[in-house]
């Protein structure tokens, strides 16, 4: 039986980072009262989750089955620019994540499962009937639409706060410099 870290709804659910741009570690963090859970994940996982939550909310805005209000932008009173709460103690590193909509409560449901080597499927195993391993823990968060929009807005800002993009190739610029692929391995000279 897995340990379920459930927040329905959380007082706060945010993405935050620790470290300098280019070396940042991303975390999902939920808090309800004194209960605080932090899960580490990759920047690409955050970007994918944010994109899918935003798309799901946009889709729900056009559906007639939705009774409640789905805001097009994050409500101002839910804007959150505060840092992650301390202590930042990683419960586990995220692997698989699921996203769904519960029409009964009208909540976005996000489930995050720990990364395990057993869940990785090689290309040779795609045709095999594999049994998915039982997770040891589940990070379960259920959000109202307004809170989900606020999560999307903050997460997008956190993702963009990394290294600035190269104006020529779009890859991130390091503080030490950048070997631009569009320059074919040569550095541009200052005029």
PDB file of C-alpha atoms in Angstrom:
ATOM      1  CA  UNK A   1       0.000   0.000   0.000  1.00  0.00           C
ATOM      2  CA  UNK A   2       1.631   3.260  -1.078  1.00  0.00           C
ATOM      3  CA  UNK A   3       2.019   6.277   1.168  1.00  0.00           C
ATOM      4  CA  UNK A   4      -0.227   8.995  -0.261  1.00  0.00           C
ATOM      5  CA  UNK A   5       0.748  12.624   0.331  1.00  0.00           C
ATOM      6  CA  UNK A   6      -2.680  14.114  -0.384  1.00  0.00           C
ATOM      7  CA  UNK A   7      -3.596  17.796  -0.631  1.00  0.00           C
ATOM      8  CA  UNK A   8      -7.262  18.528  -1.421  1.00  0.00           C
ATOM      9  CA  UNK A   9      -6.919  21.463  -1.942  1.00  0.00           C
ATOM     10  CA  UNK A  10      -3.557  22.650  -0.640  1.00  0.00           C
ATOM     11  CA  UNK A  11      -3.141  26.024   1.020  1.00  0.00           C
ATOM     12  CA  UNK A  12      -0.212  26.518  -1.324  1.00  0.00           C
ATOM     13  CA  UNK A  13       1.050  24.578  -4.379  1.00  0.00           C
ATOM     14  CA  UNK A  14       4.046  25.981  -6.213  1.00  0.00           C
ATOM     15  CA  UNK A  15       7.102  25.259  -8.316  1.00  0.00           C
ATOM     16  CA  UNK A  16      10.374  26.700  -7.094  1.00  0.00           C
ATOM     17  CA  UNK A  17      14.092  26.264  -7.596  1.00  0.00           C
ATOM     18  CA  UNK A  18      17.290  26.094  -5.605  1.00  0.00           C
ATOM     19  CA  UNK A  19      20.622  27.052  -7.177  1.00  0.00           C
ATOM     20  CA  UNK A  20      22.017  29.395  -9.792  1.00  0.00           C
ATOM     21  CA  UNK A  21      20.635  29.598 -13.347  1.00  0.00           C
ATOM     22  CA  UNK A  22      21.997  26.675 -15.316  1.00  0.00           C
ATOM     23  CA  UNK A  23      22.400  24.588 -12.156  1.00  0.00           C
ATOM     24  CA  UNK A  24      18.942  24.938 -10.661  1.00  0.00           C
ATOM     25  CA  UNK A  25      17.071  22.064  -9.058  1.00  0.00           C
ATOM     26  CA  UNK A  26      13.306  22.231  -9.534  1.00  0.00           C
ATOM     27  CA  UNK A  27      10.819  21.320  -6.817  1.00  0.00           C
ATOM     28  CA  UNK A  28       7.052  20.926  -6.542  1.00  0.00           C
ATOM     29  CA  UNK A  29       5.899  21.911  -3.073  1.00  0.00           C
ATOM     30  CA  UNK A  30       2.473  21.647  -1.427  1.00  0.00           C
ATOM     31  CA  UNK A  31       1.436  22.807   2.018  1.00  0.00           C
ATOM     32  CA  UNK A  32      -1.727  22.500   4.054  1.00  0.00           C
ATOM     33  CA  UNK A  33      -1.348  23.894   7.548  1.00  0.00           C
ATOM     34  CA  UNK A  34       1.872  22.479   9.001  1.00  0.00           C
ATOM     35  CA  UNK A  35       1.984  19.602   6.486  1.00  0.00           C
ATOM     36  CA  UNK A  36       4.654  20.342   3.853  1.00  0.00           C
ATOM     37  CA  UNK A  37       5.735  17.985   1.046  1.00  0.00           C
ATOM     38  CA  UNK A  38       8.464  18.721  -1.507  1.00  0.00           C
ATOM     39  CA  UNK A  39       9.202  16.633  -4.601  1.00  0.00           C
ATOM     40  CA  UNK A  40      12.198  17.135  -6.925  1.00  0.00           C
ATOM     41  CA  UNK A  41      11.724  17.011 -10.667  1.00  0.00           C
ATOM     42  CA  UNK A  42      13.338  18.065 -13.928  1.00  0.00           C
ATOM     43  CA  UNK A  43      12.712  21.395 -15.638  1.00  0.00           C
ATOM     44  CA  UNK A  44      11.274  19.543 -18.660  1.00  0.00           C
ATOM     45  CA  UNK A  45       8.769  17.808 -16.377  1.00  0.00           C
ATOM     46  CA  UNK A  46       7.681  21.172 -14.975  1.00  0.00           C
ATOM     47  CA  UNK A  47       7.340  22.601 -18.486  1.00  0.00           C
ATOM     48  CA  UNK A  48       5.282  19.612 -19.657  1.00  0.00           C
ATOM     49  CA  UNK A  49       3.035  19.706 -16.583  1.00  0.00           C
ATOM     50  CA  UNK A  50       2.445  23.450 -16.892  1.00  0.00           C
ATOM     51  CA  UNK A  51       1.664  23.182 -20.609  1.00  0.00           C
ATOM     52  CA  UNK A  52      -0.816  20.342 -20.067  1.00  0.00           C
ATOM     53  CA  UNK A  53      -2.560  22.035 -17.111  1.00  0.00           C
ATOM     54  CA  UNK A  54      -2.922  25.225 -19.160  1.00  0.00           C
ATOM     55  CA  UNK A  55      -4.284  23.291 -22.167  1.00  0.00           C
ATOM     56  CA  UNK A  56      -6.715  21.378 -19.956  1.00  0.00           C
ATOM     57  CA  UNK A  57      -8.034  24.603 -18.412  1.00  0.00           C
ATOM     58  CA  UNK A  58      -8.421  26.162 -21.883  1.00  0.00           C
ATOM     59  CA  UNK A  59     -10.292  23.070 -23.029  1.00  0.00           C
ATOM     60  CA  UNK A  60     -12.581  23.200 -19.985  1.00  0.00           C
ATOM     61  CA  UNK A  61     -13.444  26.844 -20.735  1.00  0.00           C
ATOM     62  CA  UNK A  62     -15.084  25.750 -23.986  1.00  0.00           C
ATOM     63  CA  UNK A  63     -16.939  22.780 -22.476  1.00  0.00           C
ATOM     64  CA  UNK A  64     -20.581  23.228 -21.525  1.00  0.00           C
ATOM     65  CA  UNK A  65     -20.373  20.459 -18.909  1.00  0.00           C
ATOM     66  CA  UNK A  66     -18.350  22.655 -16.576  1.00  0.00           C
ATOM     67  CA  UNK A  67     -20.606  24.359 -14.004  1.00  0.00           C
ATOM     68  CA  UNK A  68     -18.022  26.539 -12.255  1.00  0.00           C
ATOM     69  CA  UNK A  69     -15.996  29.416 -13.592  1.00  0.00           C
ATOM     70  CA  UNK A  70     -12.729  28.550 -15.339  1.00  0.00           C
ATOM     71  CA  UNK A  71     -10.637  31.743 -15.293  1.00  0.00           C
ATOM     72  CA  UNK A  72      -8.712  32.680 -18.440  1.00  0.00           C
ATOM     73  CA  UNK A  73      -5.941  34.234 -16.329  1.00  0.00           C
ATOM     74  CA  UNK A  74      -4.766  33.693 -12.776  1.00  0.00           C
ATOM     75  CA  UNK A  75      -6.810  35.560 -10.156  1.00  0.00           C
ATOM     76  CA  UNK A  76      -4.775  38.406  -8.659  1.00  0.00           C
ATOM     77  CA  UNK A  77      -5.372  37.282  -5.073  1.00  0.00           C
ATOM     78  CA  UNK A  78      -3.732  33.911  -5.864  1.00  0.00           C
ATOM     79  CA  UNK A  79      -0.534  35.412  -7.321  1.00  0.00           C
ATOM     80  CA  UNK A  80       2.416  33.949  -5.396  1.00  0.00           C
ATOM     81  CA  UNK A  81       5.987  35.210  -5.772  1.00  0.00           C
ATOM     82  CA  UNK A  82       7.284  33.928  -2.458  1.00  0.00           C
ATOM     83  CA  UNK A  83      10.161  31.448  -2.324  1.00  0.00           C
ATOM     84  CA  UNK A  84       9.813  27.775  -1.460  1.00  0.00           C
ATOM     85  CA  UNK A  85       9.073  27.159   2.182  1.00  0.00           C
ATOM     86  CA  UNK A  86      11.767  25.817   4.474  1.00  0.00           C
ATOM     87  CA  UNK A  87      12.885  23.187   5.147  1.00  0.00           C
ATOM     88  CA  UNK A  88      13.184  21.904   1.581  1.00  0.00           C
ATOM     89  CA  UNK A  89      13.362  18.174   2.225  1.00  0.00           C
ATOM     90  CA  UNK A  90      12.971  16.121  -0.946  1.00  0.00           C
ATOM     91  CA  UNK A  91      10.364  13.409  -0.374  1.00  0.00           C
ATOM     92  CA  UNK A  92      11.296  11.704  -3.650  1.00  0.00           C
ATOM     93  CA  UNK A  93      12.348  12.433  -7.245  1.00  0.00           C
ATOM     94  CA  UNK A  94       9.414  12.554  -9.644  1.00  0.00           C
ATOM     95  CA  UNK A  95       8.999   9.958 -12.358  1.00  0.00           C
ATOM     96  CA  UNK A  96       5.613   9.493 -13.937  1.00  0.00           C
ATOM     97  CA  UNK A  97       2.984  12.205 -13.528  1.00  0.00           C
ATOM     98  CA  UNK A  98      -0.695  12.043 -14.371  1.00  0.00           C
ATOM     99  CA  UNK A  99      -3.145  14.864 -14.916  1.00  0.00           C
ATOM    100  CA  UNK A 100      -6.925  14.656 -14.946  1.00  0.00           C
ATOM    101  CA  UNK A 101     -10.115  16.587 -14.326  1.00  0.00           C
ATOM    102  CA  UNK A 102     -12.583  15.481 -11.652  1.00  0.00           C
ATOM    103  CA  UNK A 103     -15.983  16.695 -12.925  1.00  0.00           C
ATOM    104  CA  UNK A 104     -17.724  15.951  -9.599  1.00  0.00           C
ATOM    105  CA  UNK A 105     -15.590  18.386  -7.576  1.00  0.00           C
ATOM    106  CA  UNK A 106     -14.423  20.375 -10.612  1.00  0.00           C
ATOM    107  CA  UNK A 107     -10.800  20.044  -9.647  1.00  0.00           C
ATOM    108  CA  UNK A 108      -7.565  19.477 -11.515  1.00  0.00           C
ATOM    109  CA  UNK A 109      -5.966  16.290 -10.174  1.00  0.00           C
ATOM    110  CA  UNK A 110      -2.186  15.925 -10.354  1.00  0.00           C
ATOM    111  CA  UNK A 111      -0.537  12.677  -9.315  1.00  0.00           C
ATOM    112  CA  UNK A 112       3.237  12.385  -9.097  1.00  0.00           C
ATOM    113  CA  UNK A 113       4.911   9.000  -8.677  1.00  0.00           C
ATOM    114  CA  UNK A 114       8.550   8.389  -7.672  1.00  0.00           C
ATOM    115  CA  UNK A 115      11.105   7.634 -10.359  1.00  0.00           C
ATOM    116  CA  UNK A 116      12.113   3.972 -10.431  1.00  0.00           C
ATOM    117  CA  UNK A 117      14.372   2.068 -12.794  1.00  0.00           C
ATOM    118  CA  UNK A 118      11.696  -0.652 -12.988  1.00  0.00           C
ATOM    119  CA  UNK A 119       9.278   1.796 -14.651  1.00  0.00           C
ATOM    120  CA  UNK A 120      11.702   2.560 -17.493  1.00  0.00           C
ATOM    121  CA  UNK A 121      10.775   0.661 -20.651  1.00  0.00           C
ATOM    122  CA  UNK A 122      13.420   0.058 -23.318  1.00  0.00           C
ATOM    123  CA  UNK A 123      12.493   0.119 -27.023  1.00  0.00           C
ATOM    124  CA  UNK A 124      12.896  -3.696 -27.140  1.00  0.00           C
ATOM    125  CA  UNK A 125      10.252  -4.083 -24.393  1.00  0.00           C
ATOM    126  CA  UNK A 126       7.536  -2.015 -26.097  1.00  0.00           C
ATOM    127  CA  UNK A 127       5.684  -5.089 -27.393  1.00  0.00           C
ATOM    128  CA  UNK A 128       5.962  -7.028 -24.139  1.00  0.00           C
ATOM    129  CA  UNK A 129       3.190  -7.186 -21.561  1.00  0.00           C
ATOM    130  CA  UNK A 130       4.850  -5.499 -18.610  1.00  0.00           C
ATOM    131  CA  UNK A 131       3.323  -5.135 -15.199  1.00  0.00           C
ATOM    132  CA  UNK A 132       3.661  -1.634 -13.813  1.00  0.00           C
ATOM    133  CA  UNK A 133       5.366  -1.667 -10.405  1.00  0.00           C
ATOM    134  CA  UNK A 134       3.361  -0.526  -7.383  1.00  0.00           C
ATOM    135  CA  UNK A 135       4.646   2.902  -6.296  1.00  0.00           C
ATOM    136  CA  UNK A 136       5.875   3.318  -2.739  1.00  0.00           C
ATOM    137  CA  UNK A 137       4.585   6.897  -2.521  1.00  0.00           C
ATOM    138  CA  UNK A 138       2.135   9.131  -4.362  1.00  0.00           C
ATOM    139  CA  UNK A 139       2.051  12.926  -4.303  1.00  0.00           C
ATOM    140  CA  UNK A 140      -1.606  13.803  -4.950  1.00  0.00           C
ATOM    141  CA  UNK A 141      -2.782  17.380  -5.380  1.00  0.00           C
ATOM    142  CA  UNK A 142      -6.327  18.488  -6.226  1.00  0.00           C
ATOM    143  CA  UNK A 143      -6.684  22.117  -7.323  1.00  0.00           C
ATOM    144  CA  UNK A 144      -9.547  24.416  -8.151  1.00  0.00           C
ATOM    145  CA  UNK A 145      -9.363  26.105 -11.553  1.00  0.00           C
ATOM    146  CA  UNK A 146      -8.197  29.478 -10.201  1.00  0.00           C
ATOM    147  CA  UNK A 147      -5.409  27.925  -8.169  1.00  0.00           C
ATOM    148  CA  UNK A 148      -4.377  25.833 -11.184  1.00  0.00           C
ATOM    149  CA  UNK A 149      -4.124  28.991 -13.338  1.00  0.00           C
ATOM    150  CA  UNK A 150      -2.027  30.642 -10.635  1.00  0.00           C
ATOM    151  CA  UNK A 151       0.203  27.540 -10.569  1.00  0.00           C
ATOM    152  CA  UNK A 152       0.646  27.767 -14.352  1.00  0.00           C
ATOM    153  CA  UNK A 153       1.462  31.484 -14.234  1.00  0.00           C
ATOM    154  CA  UNK A 154       4.049  31.181 -11.464  1.00  0.00           C
ATOM    155  CA  UNK A 155       5.635  28.057 -12.964  1.00  0.00           C
ATOM    156  CA  UNK A 156       6.060  29.763 -16.351  1.00  0.00           C
ATOM    157  CA  UNK A 157       7.868  32.649 -14.628  1.00  0.00           C
ATOM    158  CA  UNK A 158      10.118  30.216 -12.730  1.00  0.00           C
ATOM    159  CA  UNK A 159      11.033  28.353 -15.938  1.00  0.00           C
ATOM    160  CA  UNK A 160      11.822  31.608 -17.781  1.00  0.00           C
ATOM    161  CA  UNK A 161      13.972  32.901 -14.907  1.00  0.00           C
ATOM    162  CA  UNK A 162      16.885  30.675 -15.929  1.00  0.00           C
ATOM    163  CA  UNK A 163      19.715  31.538 -18.299  1.00  0.00           C
ATOM    164  CA  UNK A 164      18.868  34.009 -21.078  1.00  0.00           C
ATOM    165  CA  UNK A 165      18.584  32.532 -24.587  1.00  0.00           C
ATOM    166  CA  UNK A 166      21.209  33.166 -27.282  1.00  0.00           C
ATOM    167  CA  UNK A 167      19.747  35.634 -29.820  1.00  0.00           C
ATOM    168  CA  UNK A 168      21.108  33.517 -32.705  1.00  0.00           C
ATOM    169  CA  UNK A 169      20.485  29.858 -31.814  1.00  0.00           C
ATOM    170  CA  UNK A 170      18.092  30.101 -28.856  1.00  0.00           C
ATOM    171  CA  UNK A 171      20.179  27.820 -26.626  1.00  0.00           C
ATOM    172  CA  UNK A 172      20.824  29.067 -23.081  1.00  0.00           C
ATOM    173  CA  UNK A 173      23.737  31.456 -22.532  1.00  0.00           C
ATOM    174  CA  UNK A 174      26.139  30.458 -19.757  1.00  0.00           C
ATOM    175  CA  UNK A 175      27.812  33.141 -17.617  1.00  0.00           C
ATOM    176  CA  UNK A 176      31.194  31.866 -18.928  1.00  0.00           C
ATOM    177  CA  UNK A 177      30.192  32.220 -22.554  1.00  0.00           C
ATOM    178  CA  UNK A 178      28.434  30.227 -25.201  1.00  0.00           C
ATOM    179  CA  UNK A 179      29.595  28.210 -28.200  1.00  0.00           C
ATOM    180  CA  UNK A 180      26.810  29.027 -30.631  1.00  0.00           C
ATOM    181  CA  UNK A 181      25.968  26.275 -33.103  1.00  0.00           C
ATOM    182  CA  UNK A 182      24.846  28.882 -35.645  1.00  0.00           C
ATOM    183  CA  UNK A 183      28.343  30.375 -35.579  1.00  0.00           C
ATOM    184  CA  UNK A 184      29.711  26.965 -36.656  1.00  0.00           C
ATOM    185  CA  UNK A 185      32.031  26.784 -33.643  1.00  0.00           C
ATOM    186  CA  UNK A 186      33.445  30.316 -34.003  1.00  0.00           C
ATOM    187  CA  UNK A 187      32.922  33.087 -31.498  1.00  0.00           C
ATOM    188  CA  UNK A 188      31.529  36.372 -32.742  1.00  0.00           C
ATOM    189  CA  UNK A 189      33.949  39.268 -32.533  1.00  0.00           C
ATOM    190  CA  UNK A 190      32.949  42.527 -30.933  1.00  0.00           C
ATOM    191  CA  UNK A 191      33.065  45.357 -33.515  1.00  0.00           C
TER     192      UNK A 191
END
